[in-house]
Coordinates of C-alpha atoms and ligand atoms in Angstrom, one line a residue:
X208 CA 155.0 134.3 144.1
X209 CA 152.5 137.1 144.8
X210 CA 153.7 140.4 143.1
X211 CA 153.9 142.3 146.4
X212 CA 156.2 139.7 147.9
X213 CA 155.7 136.5 149.8
X214 CA 151.9 136.1 150.4
X215 CA 152.7 135.2 154.1
X216 CA 155.0 138.1 154.8
X217 CA 153.7 141.1 156.9
X218 CA 154.6 144.5 155.5
X219 CA 154.9 147.6 157.7
X220 CA 151.9 149.0 156.0
X221 CA 149.8 146.0 156.8
X222 CA 151.0 146.0 160.5
X223 CA 150.1 149.6 161.0
X224 CA 146.7 149.2 159.4
X225 CA 145.9 146.0 161.3
X226 CA 147.0 147.5 164.7
X227 CA 144.9 150.6 164.1
X228 CA 141.9 148.5 163.2
X229 CA 142.3 146.2 166.2
X230 CA 142.3 149.2 168.5
X231 CA 138.9 150.2 167.3
X232 CA 137.0 147.1 166.1
X233 CA 135.0 144.4 167.8
X234 CA 135.2 142.0 164.8
X235 CA 138.2 140.1 163.6
X236 CA 141.1 141.7 161.8
X237 CA 142.8 139.2 159.5
X238 CA 146.2 139.5 157.9
X239 CA 148.5 137.5 155.6
X240 CA 149.9 134.6 157.5
X241 CA 146.7 134.2 159.7
X242 CA 145.2 130.7 159.5
X243 CA 141.9 131.9 158.1
X244 CA 143.4 134.4 155.6
X245 CA 143.1 132.1 152.6
X246 CA 139.5 131.2 153.4
X247 CA 138.4 134.7 154.1
X248 CA 140.0 136.3 151.0
X249 CA 138.3 133.8 148.6
X250 CA 135.1 134.8 146.7
X251 CA 132.5 132.8 144.9
X252 CA 134.4 132.9 141.5
X253 CA 137.4 130.6 141.6
X254 CA 139.0 132.7 138.8
X255 CA 139.6 135.4 141.4
X256 CA 142.8 135.1 143.5
X257 CA 143.5 138.4 145.2
X258 CA 145.7 139.0 148.2
X259 CA 144.5 141.9 150.4
X260 CA 146.8 143.4 153.0
X261 CA 144.2 143.3 155.7
X262 CA 140.6 142.1 156.0
X263 CA 138.4 143.9 158.5
X264 CA 135.6 141.5 159.4
X265 CA 133.1 144.0 160.7
X266 CA 130.7 142.8 163.5
X267 CA 128.4 145.9 163.3
X268 CA 128.0 149.4 161.9
X269 CA 130.3 150.7 164.5
X270 CA 133.1 148.5 163.1
X271 CA 132.4 149.8 159.6
X272 CA 132.7 153.4 160.9
X273 CA 136.0 152.4 162.5
X274 CA 137.3 150.8 159.3
X275 CA 136.4 153.8 157.2
X276 CA 138.1 156.1 159.7
X277 CA 141.3 154.0 159.6
X278 CA 141.1 154.0 155.8
X279 CA 140.9 157.8 155.8
X280 CA 144.0 158.0 157.9
X281 CA 146.2 155.5 156.0
X282 CA 144.6 155.7 152.5
X283 CA 145.0 152.0 151.4
X284 CA 143.1 150.8 148.4
X285 CA 139.6 149.9 149.7
X286 CA 137.1 147.2 148.6
X287 CA 133.8 146.3 150.3
X288 CA 132.6 142.8 150.5
X289 CA 128.9 141.8 150.7
X290 CA 128.1 138.3 149.6
X291 CA 131.2 138.0 147.4
X292 CA 129.3 136.9 144.3
X293 CA 130.3 139.5 141.7
X294 CA 132.0 137.7 138.9
X295 CA 134.8 140.2 138.7
X296 CA 135.7 139.6 142.4
X297 CA 135.3 143.3 143.2
X298 CA 134.6 142.5 146.8
X299 CA 138.4 141.9 147.3
X300 CA 141.4 143.9 146.3
X301 CA 145.1 143.2 146.0
X302 CA 147.4 144.9 148.6
X303 CA 144.6 146.9 150.2
X304 CA 141.9 146.9 152.9
X305 CA 138.8 144.7 152.5
X306 CA 135.9 146.0 154.6
X307 CA 134.1 142.6 154.9
X308 CA 130.4 142.6 155.9
X309 CA 129.9 138.9 155.6
X310 CA 129.5 138.5 159.3
X311 CA 126.7 141.2 159.4
X312 CA 123.7 139.1 158.3
X313 CA 120.9 140.0 160.8
X314 CA 117.4 140.3 159.3
X315 CA 114.5 142.0 161.2
X316 CA 110.9 141.7 159.9
X317 CA 108.1 144.0 160.9
X318 CA 105.2 141.9 159.6
X319 CA 102.4 144.4 160.2
X320 CA 104.3 147.2 158.4
X321 CA 105.7 144.8 155.7
X322 CA 109.2 146.2 156.3
X323 CA 112.4 144.3 156.4
X324 CA 115.7 145.6 157.7
X325 CA 118.7 143.4 156.6
X326 CA 122.3 144.0 157.5
X327 CA 124.7 144.8 154.6
X328 CA 126.3 141.3 154.4
X329 CA 123.1 139.3 154.4
X330 CA 122.3 136.8 151.6
X331 CA 119.0 136.2 150.0
X332 CA 118.8 133.0 151.9
X333 CA 118.9 135.0 155.2
X334 CA 116.2 137.4 153.9
X335 CA 113.9 134.7 152.5
X336 CA 114.1 132.6 155.6
X337 CA 113.1 135.5 157.8
X338 CA 110.4 136.9 155.6
X339 CA 108.8 133.6 154.5
X340 CA 108.1 132.7 158.1
X341 CA 105.5 135.5 157.9
X342 CA 104.4 134.9 154.3
X343 CA 106.3 137.8 152.9
X344 CA 108.9 138.2 150.1
X345 CA 111.4 140.9 149.0
X346 CA 112.2 140.7 145.3
X347 CA 115.6 138.9 145.4
X348 CA 117.9 136.7 143.4
X349 CA 117.6 133.2 142.0
X350 CA 120.6 131.7 143.9
X351 CA 120.1 132.0 147.6
X352 CA 123.9 132.4 148.5
X353 CA 124.0 135.7 146.6
X354 CA 124.5 138.7 148.7
X355 CA 121.8 141.3 149.0
X356 CA 124.5 144.1 149.0
X357 CA 126.0 144.1 145.5
X358 CA 122.7 142.6 144.1
X359 CA 120.5 145.5 145.3
X360 CA 123.1 148.3 144.7
X361 CA 123.3 147.1 141.1
X362 CA 119.5 146.8 140.5
X363 CA 118.6 143.2 141.3
X364 CA 116.6 141.1 138.9
X365 CA 114.6 138.1 140.1
X366 CA 111.6 135.8 139.6
X367 CA 109.0 138.3 140.9
X368 CA 110.3 141.5 139.4
X369 CA 107.5 142.1 136.9
X370 CA 105.0 142.1 139.8
X371 CA 107.1 143.9 142.4
X372 CA 110.1 145.5 140.6
X373 CA 113.8 145.1 141.1
X374 CA 115.3 144.7 144.5
X375 CA 116.4 148.3 144.4
X376 CA 112.7 149.3 143.8
X377 CA 111.6 147.7 147.0
X378 CA 114.3 149.7 148.9
X379 CA 112.8 152.3 151.2
X380 CA 116.0 153.4 153.0
X381 CA 119.6 152.5 153.7
X382 CA 122.1 153.1 156.4
X383 CA 125.5 153.9 154.9
X384 CA 128.9 154.9 156.2
X385 CA 130.1 157.6 153.8
X386 CA 133.8 158.4 153.1
X387 CA 133.9 161.0 155.9
X388 CA 133.2 158.2 158.4
X389 CA 129.6 159.3 159.2
X390 CA 126.8 156.8 159.5
X391 CA 123.9 158.3 157.6
X392 CA 120.4 157.3 156.8
X393 CA 119.4 157.8 153.1
X394 CA 115.9 157.6 151.8
X395 CA 113.7 159.6 149.4
X396 CA 113.6 162.3 152.2
X397 CA 117.1 162.2 153.6
X398 CA 120.3 162.4 151.5
X399 CA 117.9 161.8 148.6
X400 CA 120.7 161.9 146.0
X401 CA 122.7 159.2 147.8
X402 CA 119.5 157.1 148.0
X403 CA 118.9 157.6 144.3
X404 CA 122.5 156.4 143.5
X405 CA 122.1 153.4 145.8
X406 CA 119.3 152.2 143.5
X407 CA 121.3 150.7 140.7
X408 CA 124.5 152.9 140.9
X409 CA 125.5 152.0 144.4
X410 CA 129.1 150.8 143.9
X411 CA 131.7 153.1 145.5
X412 CA 129.3 155.5 147.3
X413 CA 130.1 154.2 150.8
X414 CA 129.5 151.1 152.8
X415 CA 125.8 150.2 153.2
X416 CA 125.4 148.7 156.7
X417 CA 121.7 148.0 156.4
X418 CA 119.0 147.9 153.7
X419 CA 115.3 148.6 154.5
X420 CA 112.9 146.9 152.1
X421 CA 109.2 146.8 151.5
X422 CA 108.1 143.2 151.5
X423 CA 105.1 141.7 149.6
X424 CA 102.7 138.9 150.5
X425 CA 103.8 135.6 148.8
X426 CA 104.1 131.9 149.7
X427 CA 105.0 129.8 151.6
X428 CA 103.9 127.7 148.5
X429 CA 103.9 129.0 145.0
X430 CA 102.9 127.6 141.6
X431 CA 105.9 127.2 139.2
X432 CA 106.5 126.0 135.7
X433 CA 109.7 124.4 134.5
X434 CA 109.2 122.9 131.1
X435 CA 112.2 121.2 129.4
X436 CA 111.8 121.4 125.6
X437 CA 114.0 119.6 123.0
X438 CA 117.0 121.8 122.0
X439 CA 116.2 120.9 118.3
X440 CA 112.9 122.9 118.6
X441 CA 114.6 125.9 120.3
X442 CA 114.5 128.3 117.4
X443 CA 110.7 128.2 116.9
X444 CA 109.9 127.9 120.7
X445 CA 112.2 130.8 121.6
X446 CA 110.5 133.0 119.0
X447 CA 107.1 132.1 120.3
X448 CA 108.2 132.5 123.9
X449 CA 109.5 136.0 123.1
X450 CA 106.1 137.1 121.8
X451 CA 104.3 135.4 124.7
X452 CA 106.6 136.5 127.5
X453 CA 106.0 140.3 127.1
X454 CA 102.2 139.7 126.9
X455 CA 102.0 137.5 130.1
X456 CA 100.4 139.0 133.1
X457 CA 102.8 140.9 135.4
X458 CA 102.2 138.2 138.1
X459 CA 104.7 136.1 136.0
X460 CA 108.3 136.9 135.1
X461 CA 109.0 134.4 132.3
X462 CA 112.5 133.0 131.7
X463 CA 114.0 131.0 128.9
X464 CA 117.2 129.1 129.6
X465 CA 119.5 127.2 127.1
X466 CA 121.3 124.6 129.1
X467 CA 122.0 120.9 129.5
X468 CA 119.7 118.9 131.8
X469 CA 121.6 119.0 135.2
X470 CA 122.6 115.8 136.8
X471 CA 120.1 116.2 139.6
X472 CA 119.0 113.0 141.4
X473 CA 115.4 114.0 141.0
X474 CA 115.7 113.8 137.2
X475 CA 115.9 110.5 135.4
X476 CA 119.6 109.7 134.7
X477 CA 119.1 109.0 131.0
X478 CA 118.2 112.7 130.5
X479 CA 121.3 114.1 132.3
X480 CA 123.4 116.2 130.0
X481 CA 120.7 116.4 127.2
X482 CA 120.7 119.9 125.6
X483 CA 117.5 121.7 126.2
X484 CA 115.5 124.9 126.2
X485 CA 113.9 125.4 129.6
X486 CA 110.9 127.7 129.9
X487 CA 110.3 128.7 133.5
X488 CA 108.2 131.0 135.6
X489 CA 106.7 131.5 139.1
X490 CA 103.1 132.7 139.7
X491 CA 103.2 135.6 142.1
X492 CA 99.9 134.9 143.9
X493 CA 97.8 132.1 145.4
X494 CA 99.1 128.7 144.0
X495 CA 95.6 127.5 143.1
X496 CA 95.2 130.4 140.6
X497 CA 98.7 129.9 139.2
X498 CA 98.3 126.8 137.1
X499 CA 96.0 128.4 134.6
X500 CA 98.1 131.6 134.3
X501 CA 101.3 129.6 133.7
X502 CA 99.7 127.1 131.3
X503 CA 100.7 128.9 128.0
X504 CA 104.4 128.4 129.0
X505 CA 103.9 124.7 129.1
X506 CA 102.2 124.6 125.6
X507 CA 105.0 126.0 123.5
X508 CA 105.9 122.5 122.2
X509 CA 106.3 119.0 123.6
X510 CA 108.4 119.1 126.8
X511 CA 110.4 115.9 127.4
X512 CA 110.6 116.7 131.1
X513 CA 108.6 119.0 133.5
X514 CA 109.3 120.1 137.0
X515 CA 106.1 122.1 137.3
X516 CA 103.6 122.3 140.1
X517 CA 103.5 123.8 143.6
X518 CA 106.5 124.1 145.8
X519 CA 107.7 126.2 148.7
X520 CA 109.0 129.6 147.6
X521 CA 112.3 129.1 149.5
X522 CA 112.8 125.8 147.7
X523 CA 112.4 127.5 144.3
X524 CA 114.7 130.3 145.4
X525 CA 117.5 127.8 146.2
X526 CA 116.7 125.1 143.7
X527 CA 119.8 125.7 141.6
X528 CA 122.2 126.6 144.4
X529 CA 124.2 123.4 144.1
X530 CA 124.7 123.8 140.4
X531 CA 126.7 127.0 141.1
X532 CA 129.2 125.9 143.8
X533 CA 131.6 128.3 145.4
X534 CA 135.1 128.0 143.9
X535 CA 134.0 126.9 140.4
X536 CA 135.3 129.1 137.5
X537 CA 132.8 131.5 136.1
X538 CA 132.4 134.3 133.6
X539 CA 129.1 136.1 133.2
X540 CA 128.2 138.9 130.9
X541 CA 124.9 140.1 129.6
X542 CA 123.0 142.5 127.3
X543 CA 119.9 144.5 128.1
X544 CA 117.6 144.4 125.1
X545 CA 114.5 146.2 124.0
X546 CA 113.6 143.4 121.6
X547 CA 114.8 139.9 120.9
X548 CA 114.3 139.5 117.1
X549 CA 114.6 136.3 115.2
X550 CA 118.0 137.3 113.9
X551 CA 119.3 137.5 117.5
X552 CA 117.8 134.1 118.4
X553 CA 119.5 132.5 115.4
X554 CA 122.9 134.0 116.4
X555 CA 122.3 132.8 120.0
X556 CA 121.6 129.3 118.9
X557 CA 124.6 129.2 116.6
X558 CA 126.8 130.0 119.6
X559 CA 124.8 127.8 121.9
X560 CA 125.6 124.9 119.7
X561 CA 129.3 125.5 120.6
X562 CA 128.8 125.9 124.3
X563 CA 132.1 125.1 126.0
X564 CA 130.8 123.0 129.0
X565 CA 127.4 121.5 130.1
X566 CA 127.4 123.8 133.2
X567 CA 127.4 126.9 130.8
X568 CA 124.0 128.4 130.3
X569 CA 122.2 131.2 128.6
X570 CA 119.4 132.8 130.6
X571 CA 116.9 135.2 129.1
X572 CA 114.8 137.1 131.7
X573 CA 111.7 139.2 130.9
X574 CA 111.5 142.7 132.3
X575 CA 108.7 145.2 131.9
X576 CA 105.8 145.4 134.3
X577 CA 106.7 147.0 137.6
X578 CA 110.3 147.4 136.5
X579 CA 109.3 149.6 133.6
X580 CA 106.9 151.8 135.6
X581 CA 109.7 153.4 137.6
X582 CA 110.7 156.5 135.8
X583 CA 114.3 156.8 134.5
X584 CA 115.0 159.8 136.8
X585 CA 113.8 158.0 140.0
X586 CA 116.8 155.7 140.4
X587 CA 120.3 155.3 138.9
X588 CA 119.3 152.0 137.3
X589 CA 119.5 153.0 133.6
X590 CA 117.6 150.2 131.8
X591 CA 113.9 150.8 132.5
X592 CA 113.0 150.4 128.8
X593 CA 114.7 147.0 128.4
X594 CA 112.3 144.2 127.9
X595 CA 114.9 141.4 128.2
X596 CA 118.1 140.6 129.9
X597 CA 120.2 138.2 127.8
X598 CA 122.8 136.6 130.1
X599 CA 125.7 134.4 129.0
X600 CA 126.9 132.4 132.0
X601 CA 130.0 130.3 131.4
X602 CA 130.9 127.8 134.1
X603 CA 133.8 125.3 134.2
X604 CA 136.3 123.7 136.6
X605 CA 139.5 123.1 134.7
X606 CA 141.9 126.1 134.6
X607 CA 143.1 124.9 131.2
X608 CA 139.7 125.8 129.9
X609 CA 139.8 129.5 131.1
X610 CA 140.7 131.0 127.7
X611 CA 138.3 128.9 125.7
X612 CA 135.3 129.5 128.1
X613 CA 135.9 133.2 128.5
X614 CA 136.6 133.6 124.7
X615 CA 133.4 131.8 123.8
X616 CA 131.3 134.0 126.1
X617 CA 133.0 137.2 124.9
X618 CA 132.5 136.1 121.3
X619 CA 128.8 135.5 121.8
X620 CA 128.4 138.8 123.6
X621 CA 130.1 140.6 120.7
X622 CA 127.9 138.9 118.2
X623 CA 124.8 140.0 120.0
X624 CA 126.0 143.6 120.7
X625 CA 124.0 145.0 117.7
X626 CA 120.7 144.0 119.5
X627 CA 121.7 145.5 122.9
X628 CA 120.5 148.6 124.7
X629 CA 122.9 148.5 127.6
X630 CA 124.8 146.4 130.1
X631 CA 123.6 145.3 133.6
X632 CA 126.4 145.9 136.1
X633 CA 125.7 142.7 138.1
X634 CA 126.5 140.6 135.0
X635 CA 129.2 142.6 133.4
X636 CA 132.3 140.4 133.0
X637 CA 135.7 140.9 134.6
X638 CA 137.5 143.9 136.1
X639 CA 139.6 144.6 133.0
X640 CA 136.3 145.3 131.0
X641 CA 134.9 147.9 133.5
X642 CA 136.1 151.1 131.7
X643 CA 135.0 150.0 128.3
X644 CA 131.5 149.3 129.6
X645 CA 130.9 152.3 131.9
X646 CA 128.5 154.3 129.6
X647 CA 126.5 151.2 128.6
X648 CA 126.0 150.4 132.3
X649 CA 125.0 153.8 133.7
X650 CA 123.8 155.5 130.5
X651 CA 121.8 158.7 131.3
X652 CA 122.7 158.3 135.0
X653 CA 126.5 158.7 134.5
X654 CA 126.9 162.4 135.2
X655 CA 124.5 162.5 138.1
X656 CA 126.3 159.6 139.7
X657 CA 129.7 161.3 139.3
X658 CA 128.2 164.3 141.1
X659 CA 127.0 162.2 144.0
X660 CA 130.4 160.7 144.3
X661 CA 132.0 164.1 144.3
X662 CA 129.7 165.3 147.0
X663 CA 130.0 162.3 149.4
X664 CA 133.5 161.2 148.5
X665 CA 135.5 164.2 147.3
X666 CA 138.9 162.6 148.0
X667 CA 138.0 159.3 146.3
X668 CA 138.3 156.9 149.2
X669 CA 136.0 154.5 147.4
X670 CA 137.1 155.5 143.8
X671 CA 138.6 152.1 143.1
X672 CA 135.3 150.4 144.2
X673 CA 133.3 152.8 141.9
X674 CA 135.4 151.8 138.9
X675 CA 134.9 148.1 139.5
X676 CA 131.9 146.2 138.0
Ligands
FAD990 C1 125.3 132.3 141.2 C2 124.9 133.7 140.9 C3 123.5 134.0 140.7 C4 123.1 135.3 140.5 N1 121.8 135.5 140.2 C5 121.4 136.8 140.0 C6 120.0 137.0 139.8 O1 119.1 136.2 139.8 N2 119.6 138.3 139.5 C7 120.6 139.3 139.5 O2 120.2 140.5 139.3 N3 121.9 139.1 139.7 C8 122.3 137.8 140.0 N4 123.6 137.6 140.2 C9 124.6 138.7 140.1 C10 124.6 139.4 141.4 O3 123.6 140.4 141.5 C11 126.0 140.2 141.6 O4 127.0 139.3 141.5 C12 126.0 141.0 142.9 O5 127.1 141.8 142.9 C13 126.2 140.1 144.1 O6 126.2 140.8 145.3 P1 127.2 140.4 146.5 O7 127.0 141.3 147.6 O8 127.1 138.9 146.7 O9 128.6 140.6 145.7 P2 130.0 141.2 146.2 O10 131.0 140.6 145.2 O11 130.2 141.1 147.6 O12 129.8 142.8 145.8 C14 129.6 143.3 144.5 C15 129.9 144.7 144.5 O13 129.0 145.4 145.4 C16 129.7 146.1 146.4 N5 129.0 145.9 147.7 C17 128.4 144.7 148.1 N6 127.8 144.9 149.3 C18 128.0 146.2 149.6 C19 127.5 147.0 150.7 N7 126.8 146.5 151.7 N8 127.9 148.3 150.7 C20 128.6 148.8 149.7 N9 129.0 148.1 148.6 C21 128.7 146.8 148.6 C22 131.1 145.4 146.5 O14 132.0 146.3 146.9 C23 131.3 145.1 145.0 O15 131.7 146.2 144.3 C24 124.0 136.3 140.4 C25 125.4 136.0 140.7 C26 125.8 134.8 140.9 C27 127.2 134.5 141.1

């Protein structure tokens, strides 16, 4: 039974909250006992099973203003839902109000100005579909079902970040409903501190109803490399890759992934499940120029499989979607690192040899380039000097494996902690780890962020959201 009583029962608090919202909102108001309640409260990570009192499915910014006003009056615990992909499930709360933006997914593109305005609940699939029609791209994520909301507010690392920066670096303005119920525009010129916070420290500063991005010419086809090397050669290849990755032109954002060959129908069946080191990258420019630039990533050893060549950018951006299905069980945690020395590689491979499931992977992303050219003071994102993000992504389906998979990932993360310079909030584990990680997430931005929250949310309406990863 759910701690607050029968999951289907309607408490007086819920009834009052729901009635107040219904009086003001165009979108749906969903309570326990409603047919869609269980579907709507679920998030991407099947480990998360929270039971909100009421879910306010906002249809537009006006609904968000209404939901915040009702929250001010009744003071429930509040969470904000974008794409629902955060591992910790911070989009939903137990026994509180979820301000759900997942029905707000409009994307408008001004091609001549290279500006994109995307609603707060849009996913990268929505943004890529709209921008690629005009040969433009916003630096987004690597799985197209991920929400732009949490992604951008936490920084946002992707396949073109060394060329064009993090998603939060492409941000030019936001519209945000702050705790007083006002809809404000924040940019470098208006509510500049709020805008600064939104770029990497944007949890719990309000509800962002739209994001305005700069977009960059790219696609529709791009040159990519995906070279699958034998796992047995991983120690040497990873060491060589580390030296190569930071020297590559900024038009490439190299990745190295320790994984097992996925059971994809396009891959010969006899290779499925074989342990491998995948070296990957996308050339951010004309595909014909890309092959030569990407070539060194294919020459680090003898790949036993290659999925390199030219493909549509949208296909690349969604190529692993099916390997991360909604409702699977996941735990992701990462380190930012200034260097990846041989000692760290050796530890990583020792742990990788004991990976709990074939779905589990380790992804090493290269930063630098445009990401490192933004000064530390310009945005709340605190890791401009990191050259790598080392992400440990455990995935499994059987609840009986929860302790083993989470324990393995935490053990590996602990073993690599001596090499770390900080923690990326978007890959930062589960809710119970949030407090222990706070300083490593926000570093030098911690006090300034607290001041922004005091200014725009003096009564702490979004305090719980700010404490979540
Ligand atoms: C399969 C998968 C692939 C991923 N790939 C990448 C990747 O390539 N690069 C990368 O950097 N990260 C990646 N991530 C991590 C991702 O950036 C975070 O999970 C991010 O929080 C997802 O945003 P969301 O809106 O979907 O999440 P949600 O869970 O909805 O939100 C996360 C947090 O942001 C807040 N929030 C969301 N939207 C808003 C809004 N509009 N206004 C105010 N607050 C809001 C929520 O309240 C919550 O606290 C990936 C995650 C998954 C699960």
